[in-house]
Amino acid sequence: MPKLFYSPASPYSAKVRMAAHHAGYAVESVIVSTADDPAELIAANPLGKIPALALDDGSSVFDSPVIMQAINGATGGGLYPKNAAKRLAVLQREALADGICDCLLACIYEVRLRPEDKRMQSVIDRQFAKAMRGLDALCAGRLPVPAKLDGGVIAVRALIGYLELRFAGKWEKGRLKLKRFAKAFDEKHPDLAGLVPRG
Ligand SMILES: N[C@@H](CCC(=O)N[C@@H](CS)C(=O)NCC(=O)O)C(=O)O
């Protein structure tokens, strides 16, 4: 069975695990600590980042948008529309959600990886502002929760889980649409609730 290296707090991992579950892709999920550069992870992804998917034939897939495509291809294509324009819209939403996660992670790493006297608040502020602009762009569009989920909708739920985990109280003002979306998502897809990012 394919092995997915992941961390429970990682939003990209949450996206991929939710997608695998929803699409019926059987995978063994293996928790790793990227800080330790475990050999199994490095063998699957020389960048040492999660998520990384090790396939049965010895090949591997990273990073998360590519893993999403691998899962989609292996499960009959239900996660991304066949129609080119609709597919592009789903990929765009996924890219926005992932890109917001990139900015949020940059904020976390600036605090976590640097000694206090070397931290640059201007870097944190700039990355956080980008993330908030991204959230506003998500709020500006339609955010339905379909019974049959796509990669973009799943990515948004994973992102909100990460916001709730690491940035509670700092992002919600004026963005109730995203809170409502997450609530509706969890009500409609309770089987995925346990896969959102958690500490
Ligand atoms: N673009 C990548 C981002 C992956 C990523 O940055 N993952 C973080 C955890 S959430 C990570 O592995 N960080 C450890 C590192 O960069 O060494 C993806 O979508 O998979």
XYZ file of N, CA and C and ligand atoms in Angstrom:
617
model
N 0.848 -1.200 0.000
C 0.000 0.000 0.000
C 0.888 1.257 0.000
N 0.518 2.307 -0.731
C 1.307 3.550 -0.702
C 1.391 4.117 0.725
N 2.520 4.783 1.000
C 2.718 5.386 2.326
C 2.729 6.894 2.195
N 1.957 7.549 3.037
C 1.953 9.014 3.024
C 2.647 9.528 4.280
N 3.762 10.208 4.088
C 4.457 10.811 5.218
C 3.814 12.162 5.499
N 3.499 12.390 6.769
C 2.749 13.607 7.091
C 2.957 14.007 8.540
N 2.434 15.200 8.858
C 2.361 15.638 10.251
C 0.919 16.091 10.487
N 0.364 15.808 11.663
C -1.053 16.148 11.903
C -1.342 17.645 11.803
N -0.351 18.503 12.065
C -0.605 19.952 12.023
C -0.488 20.529 10.610
N 0.086 19.790 9.691
C 0.389 20.329 8.365
C -0.866 20.504 7.500
N -1.114 21.739 7.023
C -2.323 21.951 6.213
C -2.276 21.234 4.868
N -1.077 21.158 4.279
C -0.959 20.470 2.982
C -1.209 18.970 3.155
N -0.728 18.439 4.276
C -0.964 17.022 4.570
C -2.452 16.772 4.797
N -3.089 17.695 5.528
C -4.523 17.538 5.802
C -5.308 17.517 4.490
N -4.940 18.406 3.589
C -5.625 18.457 2.280
C -5.536 17.109 1.574
N -4.320 16.584 1.522
C -4.083 15.337 0.795
C -4.783 14.150 1.483
N -4.759 14.136 2.812
C -5.390 13.020 3.535
C -6.912 13.079 3.377
N -7.477 14.279 3.407
C -8.922 14.411 3.202
C -9.292 13.956 1.790
N -8.477 14.374 0.828
C -8.754 14.006 -0.569
C -8.675 12.491 -0.749
N -7.662 11.874 -0.148
C -7.503 10.415 -0.278
C -8.709 9.705 0.312
N -9.122 10.157 1.495
C -10.270 9.520 2.145
C -11.536 9.705 1.301
N -11.760 10.931 0.850
C -12.988 11.236 0.104
C -13.035 10.470 -1.223
N -11.882 10.327 -1.853
C -11.844 9.674 -3.173
C -11.713 8.149 -3.059
N -11.508 7.652 -1.833
C -11.382 6.206 -1.651
C -10.014 5.671 -2.045
N -8.982 6.467 -1.801
C -7.603 6.063 -2.118
C -6.970 5.500 -0.845
N -6.656 4.203 -0.875
C -6.106 3.553 0.324
C -4.638 3.913 0.478
N -4.290 4.397 1.660
C -2.916 4.829 1.900
C -2.600 4.613 3.381
N -1.351 4.243 3.646
C -0.919 4.147 5.040
C -0.314 5.487 5.422
N -0.892 6.132 6.431
C -0.390 7.443 6.847
C 0.656 7.267 7.939
N 1.834 7.855 7.711
C 2.958 7.691 8.641
C 3.385 9.067 9.142
N 3.295 9.274 10.453
C 3.698 10.571 11.024
C 5.219 10.672 11.041
N 5.747 11.804 10.561
C 7.196 12.042 10.629
C 7.446 13.450 11.181
N 8.645 13.627 11.706
C 9.077 14.959 12.130
C 10.091 15.449 11.100
N 9.741 16.495 10.356
C 10.645 16.971 9.302
C 11.960 17.478 9.895
N 11.913 17.949 11.138
C 13.128 18.488 11.773
C 14.213 17.417 11.890
N 13.800 16.144 11.929
C 14.774 15.045 12.086
C 15.286 14.518 10.746
N 14.785 15.027 9.634
C 15.164 14.520 8.308
C 15.171 12.986 8.245
N 14.066 12.333 8.592
C 14.075 10.869 8.609
C 14.373 10.293 7.216
N 15.147 9.188 7.188
C 15.621 8.627 5.920
C 14.462 8.273 4.990
N 13.394 7.713 5.559
C 12.226 7.312 4.744
C 11.621 8.523 4.024
N 11.584 9.639 4.733
C 11.026 10.856 4.117
C 11.961 11.392 3.041
N 13.245 11.454 3.359
C 14.210 11.992 2.390
C 14.234 11.125 1.127
N 14.044 9.804 1.310
C 14.007 8.907 0.149
C 12.797 9.224 -0.735
N 11.710 9.651 -0.094
C 10.487 9.957 -0.860
C 10.496 11.383 -1.390
N 11.155 12.285 -0.673
C 11.217 13.686 -1.094
C 12.557 14.275 -0.656
N 13.465 14.464 -1.599
C 14.793 14.973 -1.234
C 14.740 16.332 -0.534
N 13.625 17.042 -0.688
C 13.484 18.338 -0.032
C 13.156 18.178 1.451
N 12.789 16.946 1.833
C 12.491 16.688 3.249
C 11.219 17.351 3.728
N 10.307 17.632 2.790
C 9.053 18.291 3.167
C 7.914 17.293 3.147
N 6.895 17.610 3.928
C 5.682 16.811 3.904
C 4.546 17.655 3.329
N 3.555 16.985 2.727
C 3.400 15.543 2.567
C 4.275 15.006 1.441
N 4.600 13.714 1.580
C 5.289 12.998 0.500
C 4.675 11.605 0.422
N 4.469 11.151 -0.793
C 3.779 9.872 -1.006
C 4.750 8.881 -1.627
N 4.992 7.761 -0.934
C 5.855 6.703 -1.468
C 4.958 5.621 -2.071
N 5.137 5.378 -3.351
C 4.269 4.426 -4.056
C 4.847 3.014 -3.992
N 3.993 2.026 -4.294
C 4.395 0.608 -4.182
C 5.527 0.250 -5.141
N 5.630 0.961 -6.272
C 6.666 0.605 -7.251
C 8.017 1.252 -6.929
N 8.117 1.901 -5.787
C 9.389 2.498 -5.383
C 9.517 3.961 -5.776
N 8.614 4.441 -6.614
C 8.659 5.869 -6.971
C 7.940 6.675 -5.880
N 8.068 7.994 -5.980
C 7.393 8.825 -4.975
C 6.832 10.081 -5.626
N 5.943 10.726 -4.895
C 5.251 11.909 -5.415
C 5.252 13.019 -4.350
N 5.587 14.202 -4.730
C 5.481 15.406 -3.911
C 5.386 16.550 -4.926
N 4.989 17.816 -4.649
C 4.480 18.187 -3.379
C 2.962 18.072 -3.393
N 2.259 18.724 -2.467
C 0.854 18.344 -2.281
C -0.034 18.485 -3.535
N 0.123 19.527 -4.370
C -0.752 19.579 -5.562
C -0.510 18.400 -6.507
N 0.737 17.916 -6.523
C 1.045 16.784 -7.407
C 0.479 15.495 -6.803
N 0.553 15.378 -5.478
C -0.058 14.214 -4.814
C -1.562 14.208 -5.083
N -2.170 15.385 -5.054
C -3.612 15.478 -5.348
C -3.903 14.925 -6.743
N -3.030 15.264 -7.690
C -3.232 14.762 -9.062
C -3.037 13.245 -9.115
N -2.071 12.738 -8.336
C -1.842 11.288 -8.305
C -3.070 10.575 -7.748
N -3.623 11.107 -6.682
C -4.821 10.499 -6.079
C -5.984 10.576 -7.059
N -6.113 11.734 -7.691
C -7.196 11.933 -8.659
C -7.089 10.919 -9.806
N -5.869 10.761 -10.308
C -5.667 9.836 -11.430
C -5.932 8.387 -11.047
N -5.594 8.056 -9.795
C -5.739 6.663 -9.360
C -7.172 6.314 -8.963
N -8.016 7.331 -8.820
C -9.369 7.057 -8.302
C -10.479 7.481 -9.264
N -10.152 7.633 -10.520
C -11.215 7.894 -11.492
C -11.496 9.356 -11.762
N -10.688 10.255 -11.226
C -10.791 11.669 -11.626
C -11.893 12.477 -10.995
N -12.419 12.041 -9.860
C -13.538 12.776 -9.259
C -13.154 14.059 -8.539
N -11.875 14.271 -8.281
C -11.481 15.444 -7.478
C -11.299 16.704 -8.319
N -11.154 16.541 -9.628
C -10.944 17.696 -10.526
C -11.843 17.512 -11.750
N -12.575 18.571 -12.117
C -13.488 18.454 -13.267
C -12.718 18.166 -14.559
N -13.390 17.508 -15.471
C -12.772 17.224 -16.784
C -12.780 18.484 -17.657
N -13.863 19.246 -17.533
C -13.990 20.486 -18.303
C -12.831 21.439 -17.972
N -12.146 21.923 -19.029
C -10.898 22.670 -18.827
C -11.095 23.927 -17.976
N -12.153 24.692 -18.268
C -12.353 25.952 -17.537
C -12.686 25.678 -16.070
N -13.548 24.662 -15.847
C -13.929 24.330 -14.460
C -12.731 23.770 -13.699
N -11.927 22.988 -14.405
C -10.731 22.411 -13.786
C -9.747 23.515 -13.364
N -9.593 24.483 -14.253
C -8.696 25.602 -13.955
C -9.174 26.361 -12.712
N -10.486 26.536 -12.606
C -11.032 27.263 -11.449
C -10.746 26.492 -10.153
N -10.868 25.189 -10.197
C -10.596 24.369 -9.002
C -9.112 24.437 -8.644
N -8.256 24.330 -9.670
C -6.803 24.401 -9.431
C -6.410 25.767 -8.881
N -7.079 26.812 -9.392
C -6.786 28.171 -8.931
C -7.142 28.324 -7.460
N -8.300 27.781 -7.070
C -8.711 27.869 -5.663
C -7.742 27.090 -4.771
N -7.331 25.935 -5.248
C -6.349 25.143 -4.478
C -5.034 25.931 -4.337
N -4.601 26.554 -5.438
C -3.343 27.318 -5.399
C -3.450 28.490 -4.426
N -4.618 29.123 -4.394
C -4.803 30.251 -3.470
C -4.748 29.752 -2.023
N -5.473 28.678 -1.735
C -5.475 28.139 -0.360
C -4.064 27.699 0.037
N -3.386 27.001 -0.846
C -2.007 26.562 -0.550
C -1.078 27.762 -0.375
N -1.241 28.759 -1.231
C -0.385 29.952 -1.172
C -0.590 30.711 0.134
N -1.827 30.757 0.601
C -2.088 31.387 1.905
C -1.363 30.599 2.995
N -1.424 29.271 2.895
C -0.690 28.428 3.873
C 0.810 28.735 3.820
N 1.346 28.927 2.624
C 2.784 29.250 2.500
C 3.106 30.511 3.313
N 2.252 31.531 3.183
C 2.485 32.796 3.892
C 2.367 32.601 5.410
N 1.356 31.823 5.819
C 1.163 31.588 7.258
C 2.343 30.810 7.831
N 2.825 29.843 7.069
C 3.981 29.063 7.531
C 5.226 29.927 7.641
N 5.356 30.867 6.704
C 6.512 31.781 6.767
C 6.473 32.574 8.075
N 5.268 32.975 8.502
C 5.124 33.684 9.791
C 5.555 32.779 10.940
N 5.070 31.551 10.912
C 5.387 30.605 12.003
C 6.893 30.339 12.042
N 7.492 30.112 10.874
C 8.922 29.773 10.843
C 9.786 30.946 11.302
N 9.346 32.159 10.969
C 10.118 33.334 11.396
C 10.218 33.372 12.929
N 9.135 32.959 13.579
C 9.132 32.944 15.052
C 9.842 31.699 15.581
N 9.538 30.554 14.958
C 10.012 29.288 15.519
C 11.502 29.035 15.262
N 11.970 29.464 14.099
C 13.324 29.053 13.696
C 14.401 30.098 13.973
N 13.977 31.306 14.334
C 14.996 32.346 14.564
C 15.080 32.686 16.046
N 16.296 32.984 16.530
C 16.403 33.509 17.891
C 15.612 34.818 17.973
N 15.093 35.084 19.140
C 14.175 36.224 19.289
C 14.789 37.541 18.776
N 16.077 37.745 19.033
C 16.687 39.026 18.649
C 16.972 39.135 17.153
N 16.763 38.014 16.427
C 17.005 38.029 14.969
C 15.691 38.058 14.170
N 14.576 37.955 14.881
C 13.286 37.935 14.188
C 12.983 39.272 13.544
N 12.360 39.207 12.360
C 11.976 40.468 11.724
C 10.458 40.571 11.702
N 9.948 41.478 12.521
C 8.501 41.658 12.586
C 7.954 42.105 11.222
N 8.785 42.865 10.474
C 8.313 43.344 9.162
C 8.067 42.165 8.214
N 8.867 41.103 8.337
C 8.662 39.907 7.494
C 7.353 39.238 7.886
N 7.148 39.086 9.180
C 5.909 38.456 9.667
C 4.697 39.273 9.213
N 4.784 40.584 9.391
C 3.638 41.442 9.042
C 3.315 41.348 7.553
N 4.359 41.334 6.744
C 4.154 41.292 5.286
C 3.524 39.964 4.860
N 4.040 38.872 5.405
C 3.497 37.560 5.052
C 2.059 37.415 5.563
N 1.817 37.925 6.767
C 0.465 37.820 7.320
C -0.520 38.648 6.490
N -0.064 39.823 6.053
C -0.934 40.680 5.220
C -1.281 39.977 3.905
N -0.299 39.302 3.326
C -0.575 38.540 2.089
C -1.628 37.472 2.363
N -1.461 36.763 3.488
C -2.420 35.697 3.825
C -3.823 36.282 3.988
N -3.928 37.426 4.654
C -5.249 38.017 4.885
C -5.873 38.491 3.571
N -5.043 39.016 2.669
C -5.554 39.392 1.328
C -6.072 38.155 0.611
N -5.341 37.068 0.753
C -5.776 35.816 0.142
C -7.109 35.356 0.700
N -7.275 35.482 2.024
C -8.554 35.089 2.640
C -9.687 35.947 2.107
N -9.404 37.245 1.935
C -10.448 38.135 1.410
C -10.818 37.750 -0.024
N -9.816 37.315 -0.787
C -10.113 36.865 -2.160
C -10.996 35.613 -2.126
N -10.734 34.723 -1.174
C -11.591 33.534 -1.044
C -13.012 33.931 -0.663
N -13.105 34.894 0.257
C -14.429 35.351 0.716
C -15.210 36.007 -0.419
N -14.495 36.628 -1.345
C -15.168 37.365 -2.432
C -15.839 36.416 -3.425
N -15.399 35.165 -3.455
C -15.980 34.213 -4.407
C -17.071 33.366 -3.764
N -17.708 32.533 -4.573
C -18.716 31.594 -4.039
C -17.986 30.478 -3.314
N -18.554 30.020 -2.199
C -17.909 28.936 -1.452
C -18.935 27.871 -1.057
N -19.483 27.192 -2.025
C -20.463 26.154 -1.689
C -19.749 24.910 -1.150
N -20.494 24.055 -0.444
C -19.933 22.780 0.030
C -20.695 21.656 -0.661
N -20.178 21.183 -1.785
C -20.895 20.139 -2.516
C -20.773 18.782 -1.826
N -21.698 17.874 -2.142
C -21.604 16.511 -1.603
C -20.360 15.831 -2.175
N -20.115 16.098 -3.453
C -18.922 15.535 -4.103
C -17.857 16.632 -4.100
N -16.857 16.460 -3.255
C -15.864 17.528 -3.053
C -14.829 17.554 -4.162
N -14.277 18.757 -4.402
C -13.150 18.849 -5.340
C -11.894 19.326 -4.591
N -10.759 19.294 -5.293
C -9.477 19.627 -4.669
C -9.420 21.035 -4.106
N -10.123 21.966 -4.740
C -10.107 23.351 -4.270
C -10.860 23.516 -2.957
N -12.033 22.921 -2.890
C -12.859 23.026 -1.678
C -12.148 22.341 -0.502
N -11.552 21.202 -0.772
C -10.830 20.479 0.288
C -9.644 21.320 0.782
N -8.935 21.954 -0.149
C -7.781 22.783 0.232
C -8.215 23.935 1.135
N -9.386 24.515 0.854
C -9.867 25.634 1.674
C -10.196 25.143 3.094
N -10.811 23.967 3.186
C -11.120 23.442 4.534
C -9.832 23.163 5.322
N -8.835 22.640 4.643
C -7.559 22.365 5.321
C -6.931 23.673 5.801
N -6.977 24.697 4.953
C -6.433 26.012 5.316
C -7.130 26.567 6.558
N -8.467 26.494 6.580
C -9.194 27.058 7.733
C -8.835 26.282 9.012
N -8.643 24.985 8.873
C -8.215 24.195 10.026
C -6.877 24.693 10.560
N -5.982 25.037 9.642
C -4.666 25.532 10.056
C -4.788 26.907 10.735
N -5.650 27.756 10.174
C -5.888 29.070 10.783
C -6.434 28.899 12.199
N -7.374 27.959 12.350
C -7.973 27.751 13.676
C -6.943 27.214 14.660
N -6.032 26.410 14.151
C -5.004 25.809 15.013
C -3.939 26.817 15.442
N -3.442 27.622 14.507
C -2.263 28.465 14.793
C -2.549 29.961 14.896
N -3.693 30.411 14.371
C -3.932 31.866 14.320
C -5.310 32.240 14.883
N -5.798 31.432 15.824
C -7.140 31.683 16.384
C -7.216 33.100 16.943
N -8.308 33.796 16.602
C -8.525 35.153 17.103
C -7.867 36.238 16.268
N -7.091 35.845 15.258
C -6.326 36.851 14.504
C -6.813 37.062 13.070
N -7.705 36.222 12.581
C -8.056 36.284 11.150
C -9.554 36.366 10.881
N -10.391 36.096 11.905
C -11.813 35.839 11.651
C -12.622 37.086 11.310
N -12.192 38.259 11.862
C -13.011 39.483 11.733
C -13.320 39.782 10.265
N -14.606 39.913 9.963
C -15.024 40.231 8.592
C -14.960 39.034 7.650
N -14.648 37.865 8.201
C -14.484 36.680 7.326
C -15.355 35.522 7.817
N -16.555 35.900 8.284
C -17.475 34.884 8.818
C -17.865 33.858 7.760
N -17.789 34.297 6.499
C -18.123 33.377 5.400
C -17.251 32.121 5.473
N -15.988 32.307 5.850
C -15.082 31.164 5.929
C -15.424 30.282 7.131
N -15.825 30.904 8.232
C -16.240 30.135 9.411
C -17.488 29.315 9.068
N -18.420 29.987 8.366
C -19.660 29.284 7.997
C -19.370 28.140 7.033
N -18.442 28.391 6.119
C -18.052 27.356 5.162
C -17.508 26.125 5.908
N -16.627 26.363 6.875
C -16.016 25.238 7.610
C -17.080 24.450 8.371
N -18.039 25.189 8.953
C -19.107 24.527 9.721
C -19.950 23.654 8.789
N -20.325 24.231 7.643
C -21.142 23.486 6.678
C -20.378 22.268 6.147
N -19.095 22.462 5.918
C -18.243 21.361 5.422
C -18.251 20.204 6.427
N -18.037 20.532 7.700
C -17.944 19.488 8.728
C -19.280 18.785 8.931
N -20.380 19.553 8.777
C -21.704 18.932 8.930
C -21.988 17.978 7.777
N -21.567 18.375 6.582
C -21.853 17.568 5.397
C -20.875 16.396 5.258
N -19.660 16.590 5.800
C -18.620 15.558 5.637
C -17.979 15.223 6.984
N -18.770 14.681 7.903
C -18.242 14.420 9.250
C -17.094 13.410 9.241
N -17.033 12.583 8.211
C -15.952 11.583 8.128
C -14.582 12.247 7.911
N -14.565 13.506 7.477
C -13.293 14.189 7.225
C -12.856 15.081 8.404
N -13.768 15.242 9.369
C -13.497 16.207 10.449
C -12.221 15.848 11.218
N -11.951 14.578 11.382
C -10.777 14.156 12.143
C -9.463 14.367 11.396
N -9.548 14.786 10.144
C -8.325 14.923 9.337
C -7.861 16.368 9.194
N -8.659 17.328 9.687
C -8.223 18.732 9.585
C -6.989 18.926 10.475
N -6.166 19.949 10.186
C -4.936 20.129 10.966
C -5.217 20.203 12.482
N -4.393 19.515 13.226
C -4.490 19.567 14.688
C -3.104 19.465 15.300
N -2.983 20.016 16.498
C -1.666 20.070 17.139
C -1.312 18.781 17.867
N 4.485 23.321 -1.457
C 4.609 22.230 -0.535
C 4.789 22.772 0.870
C 5.132 21.671 1.862
C 5.639 22.232 3.183
O 6.198 23.337 3.251
N 5.427 21.473 4.245
C 5.951 21.873 5.537
C 5.062 21.361 6.666
S 3.453 22.061 6.654
C 7.303 21.243 5.723
O 7.529 20.136 5.307
N 8.207 21.963 6.396
C 9.506 21.456 6.754
C 10.593 22.008 5.899
O 10.355 22.918 5.076
O 11.687 21.535 6.070
C 3.372 21.332 -0.637
O 2.328 21.826 -1.076
O 3.465 20.127 -0.347
